[in-house]
Amino acid sequence: MERRRGAELETVLLDAAWDELMEVGYAQLTMESVAARAHTGKQVLYRRWRNRAELVVAAMRHHTGSIVDNVPDTGTLRDDVLGVLQRMADRFTTLGPDTIHGLMAEAPDLDPEVYRRMTGVMRTVVERAAARGEIPTADVPAQVLTAPTNLLRHEIFFTHEPVPSSILTSLVDDVFLPLVSGTPRRSG
Amino acid sequence: MERRRGAELETVLLDAAWDELMEVGYAQLTMESVAARAHTGKQVLYRRWRNRAELVVAAMRHHTGSIVDNVPDTGTLRDDVLGVLQRMADRFTTLGPDTIHGLMAEAPDLDPEVYRRMTGVMRTVVERAAARGEIPTADVPAQVLTAPTNLLRHEIFFTHEPVPSSILTSLVDDVFLPLVSGTPRRSG
DNA sequence: TCCGTAAGAGACGCAACGTCTCTAAGGAGC
DNA sequence: GCTCCTTAGAGACGTTGCGTCTCTTACGGA
């Protein structure tokens, strides 16, 4: 019997977890089913991850690299932000809301990190736009900076159909760009 | 033995579920624990609700009435919106994120209804402001209308501490009011 | 060649699910 | 006031999946 070890085994485990996630979804995914799919025992899983949630998160990380790498840089703020949103939408659509909700419920310490990353991405995009002179300043309130990604995430969480692209454009054109372009201080 | 029936029994059951929810949280709440607290059997619960999620939702509804009743009407748009947000924050804070995530994971068909209600509330608030002449028009894009409540909900979902009131004011002053008051069309 | 680590496999006890069964309380109808 | 029918109260039951524990054995390092 060929016995897998080290990185090779780990890849097999993570792939098994990912495949199981894609086929049956998070709610139906069990440690037993992943172990069986990888032709190994549960202990091998528990030696590496403390529970289902950690295993699935690791599988997700393994399957798709970080969003933070290669921030969109199209030359216009609008397309950059749309690019960011499009990537988020694509990514979460493949996961599906049940997986997301399940993970949120079981791995509560995990989420803040995930979404704080996007703040950095948006900051980069906005700073580039300001450097181009496209917007008056990169000094944008945090709530404005994170509004598009947060609203999209909200949409993904509460909607069970894929997010239509009209929502993405509306978030950019109706919400984000007006807030950063004019930045009209209220007269009151 | 006094045997409870009908509405009286139902109230006891829902109260037991609510108390259990407040004391141990959603993850630790079991049908058995609720039944025991209500001094009854599980079958009495299952005769009324199909599962844990439905029971808890019913308990929440029973404990706190709808938000839609009495929309804030303070005379200024800013205070109205702040009032709406404050109520949302209060309500969700008593529940806690684990309960919310747990419910979302187990009762996926439930959520859209809940958050579409707030759209109606915001529409009312904005229409009143337009009628007062406080803002130029009540014809506001849907994404703008729902931005504050959605962003707050997002914040509640991803944060594990209570939402500070500075976030509420920022959502109103930095995001919402600029979008509805000037509504400056971008020059480009 | 020997040894120690960990893979592969599965038994185990536990917790909670949701179903099923049983007894008896207490309204409704006569 | 008696009978009947619904259903409360209680808990047994089988199932599932968790996370732990145990055992044998492959294999890489010294």
CSV table of C-alpha atoms (C1' of nucleotides) in Angstrom, one decimal:
chain,number,residue,atom,x,y,z
A,1,MET,CA,0.0,0.0,0.0
A,2,GLU,CA,1.4,3.4,-1.1
A,3,ARG,CA,1.1,5.6,2.0
A,4,ARG,CA,0.9,9.4,1.4
A,5,ARG,CA,2.8,11.7,3.6
A,6,GLY,CA,3.6,15.4,4.2
A,7,ALA,CA,2.6,18.0,1.6
A,8,GLU,CA,1.3,15.4,-0.8
A,9,LEU,CA,-1.1,14.0,1.7
A,10,GLU,CA,-2.2,17.5,2.7
A,11,THR,CA,-3.1,18.4,-0.8
A,12,VAL,CA,-5.1,15.2,-1.2
A,13,LEU,CA,-7.0,16.1,2.0
A,14,LEU,CA,-7.7,19.6,1.0
A,15,ASP,CA,-8.8,18.6,-2.5
A,16,ALA,CA,-11.1,16.0,-1.1
A,17,ALA,CA,-12.6,18.6,1.2
A,18,TRP,CA,-13.0,21.1,-1.6
A,19,ASP,CA,-14.6,18.5,-3.9
A,20,GLU,CA,-17.0,17.4,-1.2
A,21,LEU,CA,-17.9,21.1,-0.5
A,22,MET,CA,-18.7,21.6,-4.2
A,23,GLU,CA,-20.7,18.4,-4.5
A,24,VAL,CA,-22.8,18.3,-1.4
A,25,GLY,CA,-22.3,21.7,0.2
A,26,TYR,CA,-21.2,22.7,3.7
A,27,ALA,CA,-24.2,21.5,5.6
A,28,GLN,CA,-23.8,17.9,4.2
A,29,LEU,CA,-20.1,17.8,4.4
A,30,THR,CA,-18.8,15.7,7.3
A,31,MET,CA,-15.4,14.8,8.5
A,32,GLU,CA,-16.2,11.2,7.8
A,33,SER,CA,-17.2,11.9,4.2
A,34,VAL,CA,-14.0,13.9,3.5
A,35,ALA,CA,-11.9,11.2,5.1
A,36,ALA,CA,-13.6,8.5,3.1
A,37,ARG,CA,-13.2,10.5,-0.1
A,38,ALA,CA,-9.5,10.9,0.6
A,39,HIS,CA,-9.2,7.1,1.5
A,40,THR,CA,-7.9,7.8,5.0
A,41,GLY,CA,-9.1,8.0,8.5
A,42,LYS,CA,-10.6,10.9,10.5
A,43,GLN,CA,-7.6,11.1,12.7
A,44,VAL,CA,-5.5,12.3,9.8
A,45,LEU,CA,-7.9,15.2,9.5
A,46,TYR,CA,-8.1,16.0,13.1
A,47,ARG,CA,-4.3,15.9,13.4
A,48,ARG,CA,-4.3,19.0,11.1
A,49,TRP,CA,-7.5,20.9,11.7
A,50,ARG,CA,-9.4,21.2,14.8
A,51,ASN,CA,-12.9,20.9,13.2
A,52,ARG,CA,-14.9,21.1,10.1
A,53,ALA,CA,-14.8,24.9,9.8
A,54,GLU,CA,-11.0,25.0,9.9
A,55,LEU,CA,-10.7,22.3,7.4
A,56,VAL,CA,-13.1,24.0,5.0
A,57,VAL,CA,-11.4,27.3,5.3
A,58,ALA,CA,-8.1,25.7,4.6
A,59,ALA,CA,-9.6,24.0,1.6
A,60,MET,CA,-10.9,27.3,0.3
A,61,ARG,CA,-7.6,29.0,0.8
A,62,HIS,CA,-5.8,26.2,-0.9
A,63,HIS,CA,-8.2,26.1,-3.9
A,64,THR,CA,-8.2,29.8,-4.6
A,65,GLY,CA,-5.4,32.2,-3.9
A,66,SER,CA,-5.9,35.5,-2.0
A,67,ILE,CA,-7.9,38.3,-3.6
A,68,VAL,CA,-5.3,40.7,-2.3
A,69,ASP,CA,-2.8,39.7,-4.9
A,70,ASN,CA,-3.1,41.7,-8.1
A,71,VAL,CA,-5.4,44.6,-7.3
A,72,PRO,CA,-7.2,45.8,-10.4
A,73,ASP,CA,-5.4,48.7,-12.2
A,74,THR,CA,-7.3,49.6,-15.3
A,75,GLY,CA,-6.6,53.3,-15.3
A,76,THR,CA,-10.0,54.5,-14.2
A,77,LEU,CA,-11.5,54.4,-10.7
A,78,ARG,CA,-14.8,53.1,-12.0
A,79,ASP,CA,-13.4,50.0,-13.7
A,80,ASP,CA,-11.0,49.3,-10.8
A,81,VAL,CA,-13.9,49.3,-8.3
A,82,LEU,CA,-16.0,47.3,-10.6
A,83,GLY,CA,-13.2,44.8,-11.0
A,84,VAL,CA,-12.9,44.4,-7.3
A,85,LEU,CA,-16.6,43.8,-6.9
A,86,GLN,CA,-16.8,41.4,-9.8
A,87,ARG,CA,-14.0,39.3,-8.3
A,88,MET,CA,-15.8,39.2,-5.0
A,89,ALA,CA,-19.1,38.3,-6.6
A,90,ASP,CA,-17.5,35.5,-8.6
A,91,ARG,CA,-15.7,34.1,-5.7
A,92,PHE,CA,-18.6,34.0,-3.3
A,93,THR,CA,-21.0,32.7,-6.0
A,94,THR,CA,-19.0,29.5,-6.4
A,95,LEU,CA,-19.2,29.0,-2.7
A,96,GLY,CA,-22.9,29.6,-2.3
A,97,PRO,CA,-24.7,31.3,0.6
A,98,ASP,CA,-25.2,28.1,2.7
A,99,THR,CA,-21.5,27.5,2.9
A,100,ILE,CA,-20.9,31.1,3.9
A,101,HIS,CA,-23.5,31.1,6.5
A,102,GLY,CA,-22.4,27.7,7.9
A,103,LEU,CA,-18.9,28.9,8.2
A,104,MET,CA,-19.9,32.2,9.8
A,105,ALA,CA,-21.9,30.3,12.4
A,106,GLU,CA,-19.2,27.8,13.2
A,107,ALA,CA,-16.0,29.9,12.8
A,108,PRO,CA,-16.8,33.3,14.3
A,109,ASP,CA,-13.2,34.3,14.9
A,110,LEU,CA,-12.5,34.0,11.2
A,111,ASP,CA,-14.6,36.6,9.5
A,112,PRO,CA,-13.2,40.0,10.6
A,113,GLU,CA,-9.8,39.2,9.0
A,114,VAL,CA,-11.4,38.3,5.7
A,115,TYR,CA,-13.3,41.5,5.2
A,116,ARG,CA,-10.7,43.9,6.6
A,117,ARG,CA,-8.5,42.8,3.7
A,118,MET,CA,-10.8,44.4,1.2
A,119,THR,CA,-10.3,47.7,3.0
A,120,GLY,CA,-6.7,47.7,2.0
A,121,VAL,CA,-7.6,46.8,-1.6
A,122,MET,CA,-10.0,49.7,-1.8
A,123,ARG,CA,-7.5,52.0,-0.3
A,124,THR,CA,-5.0,51.2,-2.9
A,125,VAL,CA,-7.5,51.7,-5.7
A,126,VAL,CA,-8.6,55.1,-4.3
A,127,GLU,CA,-5.1,56.3,-3.7
A,128,ARG,CA,-4.2,55.5,-7.3
A,129,ALA,CA,-7.3,57.5,-8.5
A,130,ALA,CA,-6.3,60.4,-6.4
A,131,ALA,CA,-2.7,60.3,-7.7
A,132,ARG,CA,-4.2,60.4,-11.3
A,133,GLY,CA,-6.2,63.4,-10.3
A,134,GLU,CA,-9.4,61.5,-11.0
A,135,ILE,CA,-10.8,62.4,-7.5
A,136,PRO,CA,-9.9,65.4,-5.4
A,137,THR,CA,-8.5,63.5,-2.4
A,138,ALA,CA,-7.7,60.0,-1.2
A,139,ASP,CA,-8.8,61.1,2.3
A,140,VAL,CA,-12.1,59.3,2.3
A,141,PRO,CA,-14.1,58.2,5.4
A,142,ALA,CA,-13.7,54.6,6.2
A,143,GLN,CA,-17.4,54.0,5.9
A,144,VAL,CA,-17.3,55.4,2.4
A,145,LEU,CA,-14.2,53.4,1.4
A,146,THR,CA,-15.7,50.1,2.5
A,147,ALA,CA,-19.3,50.8,1.4
A,148,PRO,CA,-19.2,49.1,-2.0
A,149,THR,CA,-17.5,45.9,-0.8
A,150,ASN,CA,-19.6,45.8,2.3
A,151,LEU,CA,-22.8,46.4,0.4
A,152,LEU,CA,-21.9,43.7,-2.1
A,153,ARG,CA,-21.1,41.3,0.7
A,154,HIS,CA,-24.4,42.1,2.3
A,155,GLU,CA,-26.1,41.4,-0.9
A,156,ILE,CA,-24.4,38.1,-1.3
A,157,PHE,CA,-25.3,37.1,2.2
A,158,PHE,CA,-29.0,37.8,2.0
A,159,THR,CA,-29.7,36.9,-1.6
A,160,HIS,CA,-29.9,33.3,-2.7
A,161,GLU,CA,-29.6,34.0,-6.4
A,162,PRO,CA,-26.3,35.2,-8.0
A,163,VAL,CA,-25.9,38.9,-7.8
A,164,PRO,CA,-26.8,40.6,-11.1
A,165,SER,CA,-24.2,42.9,-12.5
A,166,SER,CA,-26.7,45.7,-12.5
A,167,ILE,CA,-26.3,45.8,-8.7
A,168,LEU,CA,-22.5,46.1,-9.1
A,169,THR,CA,-22.8,49.1,-11.4
A,170,SER,CA,-25.4,50.7,-9.2
A,171,LEU,CA,-23.2,50.4,-6.2
A,172,VAL,CA,-20.4,52.1,-8.1
A,173,ASP,CA,-22.3,54.7,-10.0
A,174,ASP,CA,-25.1,55.5,-7.5
A,175,VAL,CA,-23.2,55.1,-4.3
A,176,PHE,CA,-19.5,55.1,-4.4
A,177,LEU,CA,-18.5,57.5,-7.2
A,178,PRO,CA,-20.8,60.3,-6.1
A,179,LEU,CA,-19.3,60.0,-2.6
A,180,VAL,CA,-15.7,60.2,-3.6
A,181,SER,CA,-15.8,62.4,-6.7
A,182,GLY,CA,-17.6,65.5,-5.6
A,183,THR,CA,-17.4,64.9,-1.9
A,184,PRO,CA,-19.8,67.8,-1.5
A,185,ARG,CA,-19.8,68.8,2.2
A,186,ARG,CA,-23.4,69.3,3.3
A,187,SER,CA,-24.5,72.8,3.7
A,188,GLY,CA,-26.2,72.4,7.0
B,1,MET,CA,-51.6,18.2,37.4
B,2,GLU,CA,-52.5,21.5,35.7
B,3,ARG,CA,-52.2,20.9,32.0
B,4,ARG,CA,-51.6,23.9,29.8
B,5,ARG,CA,-53.4,24.2,26.4
B,6,GLY,CA,-53.8,26.4,23.4
B,7,ALA,CA,-52.5,29.9,23.5
B,8,GLU,CA,-51.5,29.7,27.1
B,9,LEU,CA,-49.2,26.7,26.4
B,10,GLU,CA,-47.9,28.3,23.2
B,11,THR,CA,-46.8,31.4,25.2
B,12,VAL,CA,-45.1,29.2,27.7
B,13,LEU,CA,-43.2,27.4,25.0
B,14,LEU,CA,-42.1,30.6,23.2
B,15,ASP,CA,-41.0,32.2,26.5
B,16,ALA,CA,-39.0,29.1,27.3
B,17,ALA,CA,-37.3,29.2,23.9
B,18,TRP,CA,-36.6,32.9,24.3
B,19,ASP,CA,-35.2,32.5,27.8
B,20,GLU,CA,-33.0,29.6,26.7
B,21,LEU,CA,-31.8,31.7,23.7
B,22,MET,CA,-30.8,34.6,26.0
B,23,GLU,CA,-29.1,32.3,28.5
B,24,VAL,CA,-27.2,29.9,26.5
B,25,GLY,CA,-27.3,31.2,22.9
B,26,TYR,CA,-28.5,29.6,19.7
B,27,ALA,CA,-25.7,27.1,19.3
B,28,GLN,CA,-26.4,25.6,22.7
B,29,LEU,CA,-30.1,25.8,22.5
B,30,THR,CA,-31.7,22.3,21.9
B,31,MET,CA,-35.2,21.2,21.5
B,32,GLU,CA,-34.7,19.1,24.6
B,33,SER,CA,-33.5,22.0,26.7
B,34,VAL,CA,-36.5,24.1,25.7
B,35,ALA,CA,-38.9,21.3,26.3
B,36,ALA,CA,-37.4,20.7,29.8
B,37,ARG,CA,-37.5,24.4,30.6
B,38,ALA,CA,-41.2,24.5,29.7
B,39,HIS,CA,-41.8,21.3,31.6
B,40,THR,CA,-43.1,19.4,28.7
B,41,GLY,CA,-42.1,16.9,26.0
B,42,LYS,CA,-40.4,17.4,22.7
B,43,GLN,CA,-43.4,16.3,20.8
B,44,VAL,CA,-45.3,19.4,22.0
B,45,LEU,CA,-42.7,21.5,20.3
B,46,TYR,CA,-42.5,19.4,17.1
B,47,ARG,CA,-46.3,19.6,16.8
B,48,ARG,CA,-46.0,23.3,16.3
B,49,TRP,CA,-42.6,24.0,14.7
B,50,ARG,CA,-40.7,21.8,12.3
B,51,ASN,CA,-37.3,22.5,13.7
B,52,ARG,CA,-35.1,24.6,16.0
B,53,ALA,CA,-34.9,27.5,13.6
B,54,GLU,CA,-38.6,27.9,13.2
B,55,LEU,CA,-39.1,27.7,16.9
B,56,VAL,CA,-36.5,30.4,17.6
B,57,VAL,CA,-37.8,32.6,14.9
B,58,ALA,CA,-41.3,32.3,16.4
B,59,ALA,CA,-39.9,33.1,19.8
B,60,MET,CA,-38.2,36.2,18.5
B,61,ARG,CA,-41.3,37.4,16.8
B,62,HIS,CA,-43.3,36.7,19.9
B,63,HIS,CA,-40.9,38.5,22.2
B,64,THR,CA,-40.4,41.7,20.2
B,65,GLY,CA,-43.0,43.2,17.9
B,66,SER,CA,-42.3,44.3,14.3
B,67,ILE,CA,-39.9,47.2,13.7
B,68,VAL,CA,-42.2,48.4,10.9
B,69,ASP,CA,-44.7,49.7,13.5
B,70,ASN,CA,-44.1,53.3,14.4
B,71,VAL,CA,-41.5,54.6,11.9
B,72,PRO,CA,-39.5,57.4,13.5
B,73,ASP,CA,-40.9,60.9,12.7
B,74,THR,CA,-38.7,63.5,14.4
B,75,GLY,CA,-39.0,66.2,11.9
B,76,THR,CA,-35.5,65.9,10.4
B,77,LEU,CA,-34.2,63.3,8.0
B,78,ARG,CA,-31.0,62.9,9.9
B,79,ASP,CA,-32.7,62.0,13.2
B,80,ASP,CA,-35.2,59.8,11.5
B,81,VAL,CA,-32.5,57.7,9.8
B,82,LEU,CA,-30.5,57.6,13.0
B,83,GLY,CA,-33.6,56.5,14.8
B,84,VAL,CA,-34.1,53.6,12.4
B,85,LEU,CA,-30.5,52.5,12.7
B,86,GLN,CA,-30.4,52.8,16.4
B,87,ARG,CA,-33.5,50.5,16.7
B,88,MET,CA,-31.9,48.0,14.4
B,89,ALA,CA,-28.7,48.0,16.3
B,90,ASP,CA,-30.4,47.6,19.7
B,91,ARG,CA,-32.5,44.8,18.4
B,92,PHE,CA,-29.7,42.8,16.9
B,93,THR,CA,-27.4,43.5,19.8
B,94,THR,CA,-29.7,41.7,22.2
B,95,LEU,CA,-29.7,38.7,19.8
B,96,GLY,CA,-26.0,38.5,19.3
B,97,PRO,CA,-24.1,37.5,16.1
B,98,ASP,CA,-24.0,33.7,16.9
B,99,THR,CA,-27.7,33.6,17.0
B,100,ILE,CA,-28.0,35.5,13.8
B,101,HIS,CA,-25.5,33.4,11.9
B,102,GLY,CA,-26.9,30.2,13.2
B,103,LEU,CA,-30.4,31.2,12.0
B,104,MET,CA,-29.1,32.3,8.7
B,105,ALA,CA,-27.4,28.9,8.2
B,106,GLU,CA,-30.4,26.9,9.2
B,107,ALA,CA,-33.3,28.9,7.9
B,108,PRO,CA,-32.2,30.2,4.6
B,109,ASP,CA,-35.7,31.0,3.3
B,110,LEU,CA,-36.4,33.4,6.1
B,111,ASP,CA,-34.0,36.2,5.6
B,112,PRO,CA,-35.0,38.1,2.4
B,113,GLU,CA,-38.3,39.0,3.9
B,114,VAL,CA,-36.8,40.4,7.1
B,115,TYR,CA,-34.5,42.9,5.3
B,116,ARG,CA,-36.9,43.9,2.6
B,117,ARG,CA,-39.1,45.4,5.3
B,118,MET,CA,-36.5,48.0,6.1
B,119,THR,CA,-36.7,49.3,2.5
B,120,GLY,CA,-40.3,50.3,3.2
B,121,VAL,CA,-39.4,52.0,6.4
B,122,MET,CA,-36.6,54.0,4.7
B,123,ARG,CA,-38.8,54.9,1.8
B,124,THR,CA,-41.4,56.4,4.2
B,125,VAL,CA,-38.7,58.4,6.0
B,126,VAL,CA,-37.3,59.7,2.7
B,127,GLU,CA,-40.7,60.6,1.3
B,128,ARG,CA,-41.5,62.6,4.4
B,129,ALA,CA,-38.2,64.5,4.1
B,130,ALA,CA,-38.9,65.3,0.4
B,131,ALA,CA,-42.4,66.5,1.3
B,132,ARG,CA,-40.8,68.9,3.9
B,133,GLY,CA,-38.5,70.1,1.2
B,134,GLU,CA,-35.5,68.9,3.1
B,135,ILE,CA,-34.1,67.0,0.1
B,136,PRO,CA,-34.7,67.8,-3.5
B,137,THR,CA,-36.5,64.5,-4.4
B,138,ALA,CA,-37.7,61.2,-3.0
B,139,ASP,CA,-36.7,59.5,-6.2
B,140,VAL,CA,-33.6,57.8,-4.8
B,141,PRO,CA,-31.9,54.7,-6.3
B,142,ALA,CA,-32.8,51.6,-4.4
B,143,GLN,CA,-29.1,51.0,-3.5
B,144,VAL,CA,-28.9,54.4,-1.9
B,145,LEU,CA,-32.2,54.0,0.0
B,146,THR,CA,-31.1,50.7,1.5
B,147,ALA,CA,-27.4,51.6,2.0
B,148,PRO,CA,-27.5,52.7,5.6
B,149,THR,CA,-29.6,49.8,6.9
B,150,ASN,CA,-27.7,47.3,4.8
B,151,LEU,CA,-24.3,48.6,5.9
B,152,LEU,CA,-25.4,48.6,9.5
B,153,ARG,CA,-26.6,45.0,9.1
B,154,HIS,CA,-23.3,44.1,7.5
B,155,GLU,CA,-21.5,45.7,10.4
B,156,ILE,CA,-23.6,43.7,12.9
B,157,PHE,CA,-23.0,40.5,11.1
B,158,PHE,CA,-19.2,40.8,10.9
B,159,THR,CA,-18.5,42.5,14.2
B,160,HIS,CA,-18.6,40.7,17.4
B,161,GLU,CA,-18.7,43.7,19.6
B,162,PRO,CA,-21.7,46.0,19.9
B,163,VAL,CA,-21.8,48.6,17.1
B,164,PRO,CA,-20.5,52.0,18.4
B,165,SER,CA,-22.8,54.9,17.8
B,166,SER,CA,-20.0,56.7,15.9
B,167,ILE,CA,-20.6,54.2,13.1
B,168,LEU,CA,-24.3,55.0,13.0
B,169,THR,CA,-23.6,58.7,12.7
B,170,SER,CA,-20.9,58.1,10.1
B,171,LEU,CA,-23.3,56.0,8.0
B,172,VAL,CA,-25.8,58.9,8.1
B,173,ASP,CA,-23.4,61.9,7.7
B,174,ASP,CA,-20.7,60.5,5.5
B,175,VAL,CA,-22.7,58.1,3.3
B,176,PHE,CA,-26.5,58.6,3.3
B,177,LEU,CA,-27.1,62.4,3.6
B,178,PRO,CA,-24.5,63.3,0.9
B,179,LEU,CA,-26.2,60.9,-1.5
B,180,VAL,CA,-29.7,62.2,-1.0
B,181,SER,CA,-29.2,65.9,-0.2
B,182,GLY,CA,-27.0,67.2,-3.0
B,183,THR,CA,-27.3,64.2,-5.3
B,184,PRO,CA,-24.6,65.8,-7.4
B,185,ARG,CA,-24.4,64.1,-10.8
B,186,ARG,CA,-20.8,63.4,-11.6
B,187,SER,CA,-19.3,65.7,-14.2
B,188,GLY,CA,-17.7,63.0,-16.4
C,1,DT,C1',19.1,-2.2,10.6
C,2,DC,C1',16.5,-0.2,14.0
C,3,DC,C1',13.3,3.1,15.8
C,4,DG,C1',10.0,6.6,16.0
C,5,DT,C1',6.5,9.1,13.8
C,6,DA,C1',2.4,9.1,11.8
C,7,DA,C1',-0.9,6.9,8.1
C,8,DG,C1',-4.9,4.1,7.7
C,9,DA,C1',-8.7,2.1,9.7
C,10,DG,C1',-12.3,1.8,12.7
C,11,DA,C1',-14.4,1.2,17.5
C,12,DC,C1',-16.1,4.0,21.1
C,13,DG,C1',-19.0,7.2,24.0
C,14,DC,C1',-21.6,11.2,23.6
C,15,DA,C1',-25.1,14.5,22.3
C,16,DA,C1',-29.0,15.9,19.9
C,17,DC,C1',-31.9,15.0,16.3
C,18,DG,C1',-36.6,13.8,14.9
C,19,DT,C1',-40.0,9.9,15.4
C,20,DC,C1',-42.8,7.0,17.9
C,21,DT,C1',-45.5,5.2,21.7
C,22,DC,C1',-48.0,5.4,25.9
C,23,DT,C1',-50.9,7.2,29.6
C,24,DA,C1',-54.1,10.3,31.2
C,25,DA,C1',-56.0,15.2,31.5
C,26,DG,C1',-59.8,17.9,30.4
C,27,DG,C1',-62.9,20.2,26.9
C,28,DA,C1',-66.9,19.1,23.8
C,29,DG,C1',-71.2,16.9,22.9
C,30,DC,C1',-75.0,14.4,24.5
D,1,DG,C1',-72.7,13.7,34.6
D,2,DC,C1',-70.9,10.4,31.4
D,3,DT,C1',-68.3,9.4,27.2
D,4,DC,C1',-65.2,10.4,23.7
D,5,DC,C1',-61.5,12.5,21.3
D,6,DT,C1',-57.9,15.4,21.1
D,7,DT,C1',-53.4,16.3,22.7
D,8,DA,C1',-50.2,17.3,26.8
D,9,DG,C1',-46.6,15.3,29.2
D,10,DA,C1',-43.0,12.1,29.4
D,11,DG,C1',-39.6,9.5,27.7
D,12,DA,C1',-37.8,5.4,24.8
D,13,DC,C1',-35.8,4.7,20.4
D,14,DG,C1',-32.8,4.5,16.2
D,15,DT,C1',-29.7,7.4,13.6
D,16,DT,C1',-26.1,10.4,12.6
D,17,DG,C1',-21.9,12.8,13.2
D,18,DC,C1',-18.9,14.5,16.4
D,19,DG,C1',-14.3,14.2,18.5
D,20,DT,C1',-11.3,10.8,21.0
D,21,DC,C1',-8.9,6.7,21.5
D,22,DT,C1',-6.6,2.5,20.1
D,23,DC,C1',-4.2,-0.6,17.1
D,24,DT,C1',-1.3,-2.1,13.4
D,25,DT,C1',2.0,-1.1,10.1
D,26,DA,C1',4.5,1.6,6.4
D,27,DC,C1',8.3,4.3,5.8
D,28,DG,C1',12.0,7.9,6.4
D,29,DG,C1',15.9,9.1,9.2
D,30,DA,C1',19.9,8.0,12.0
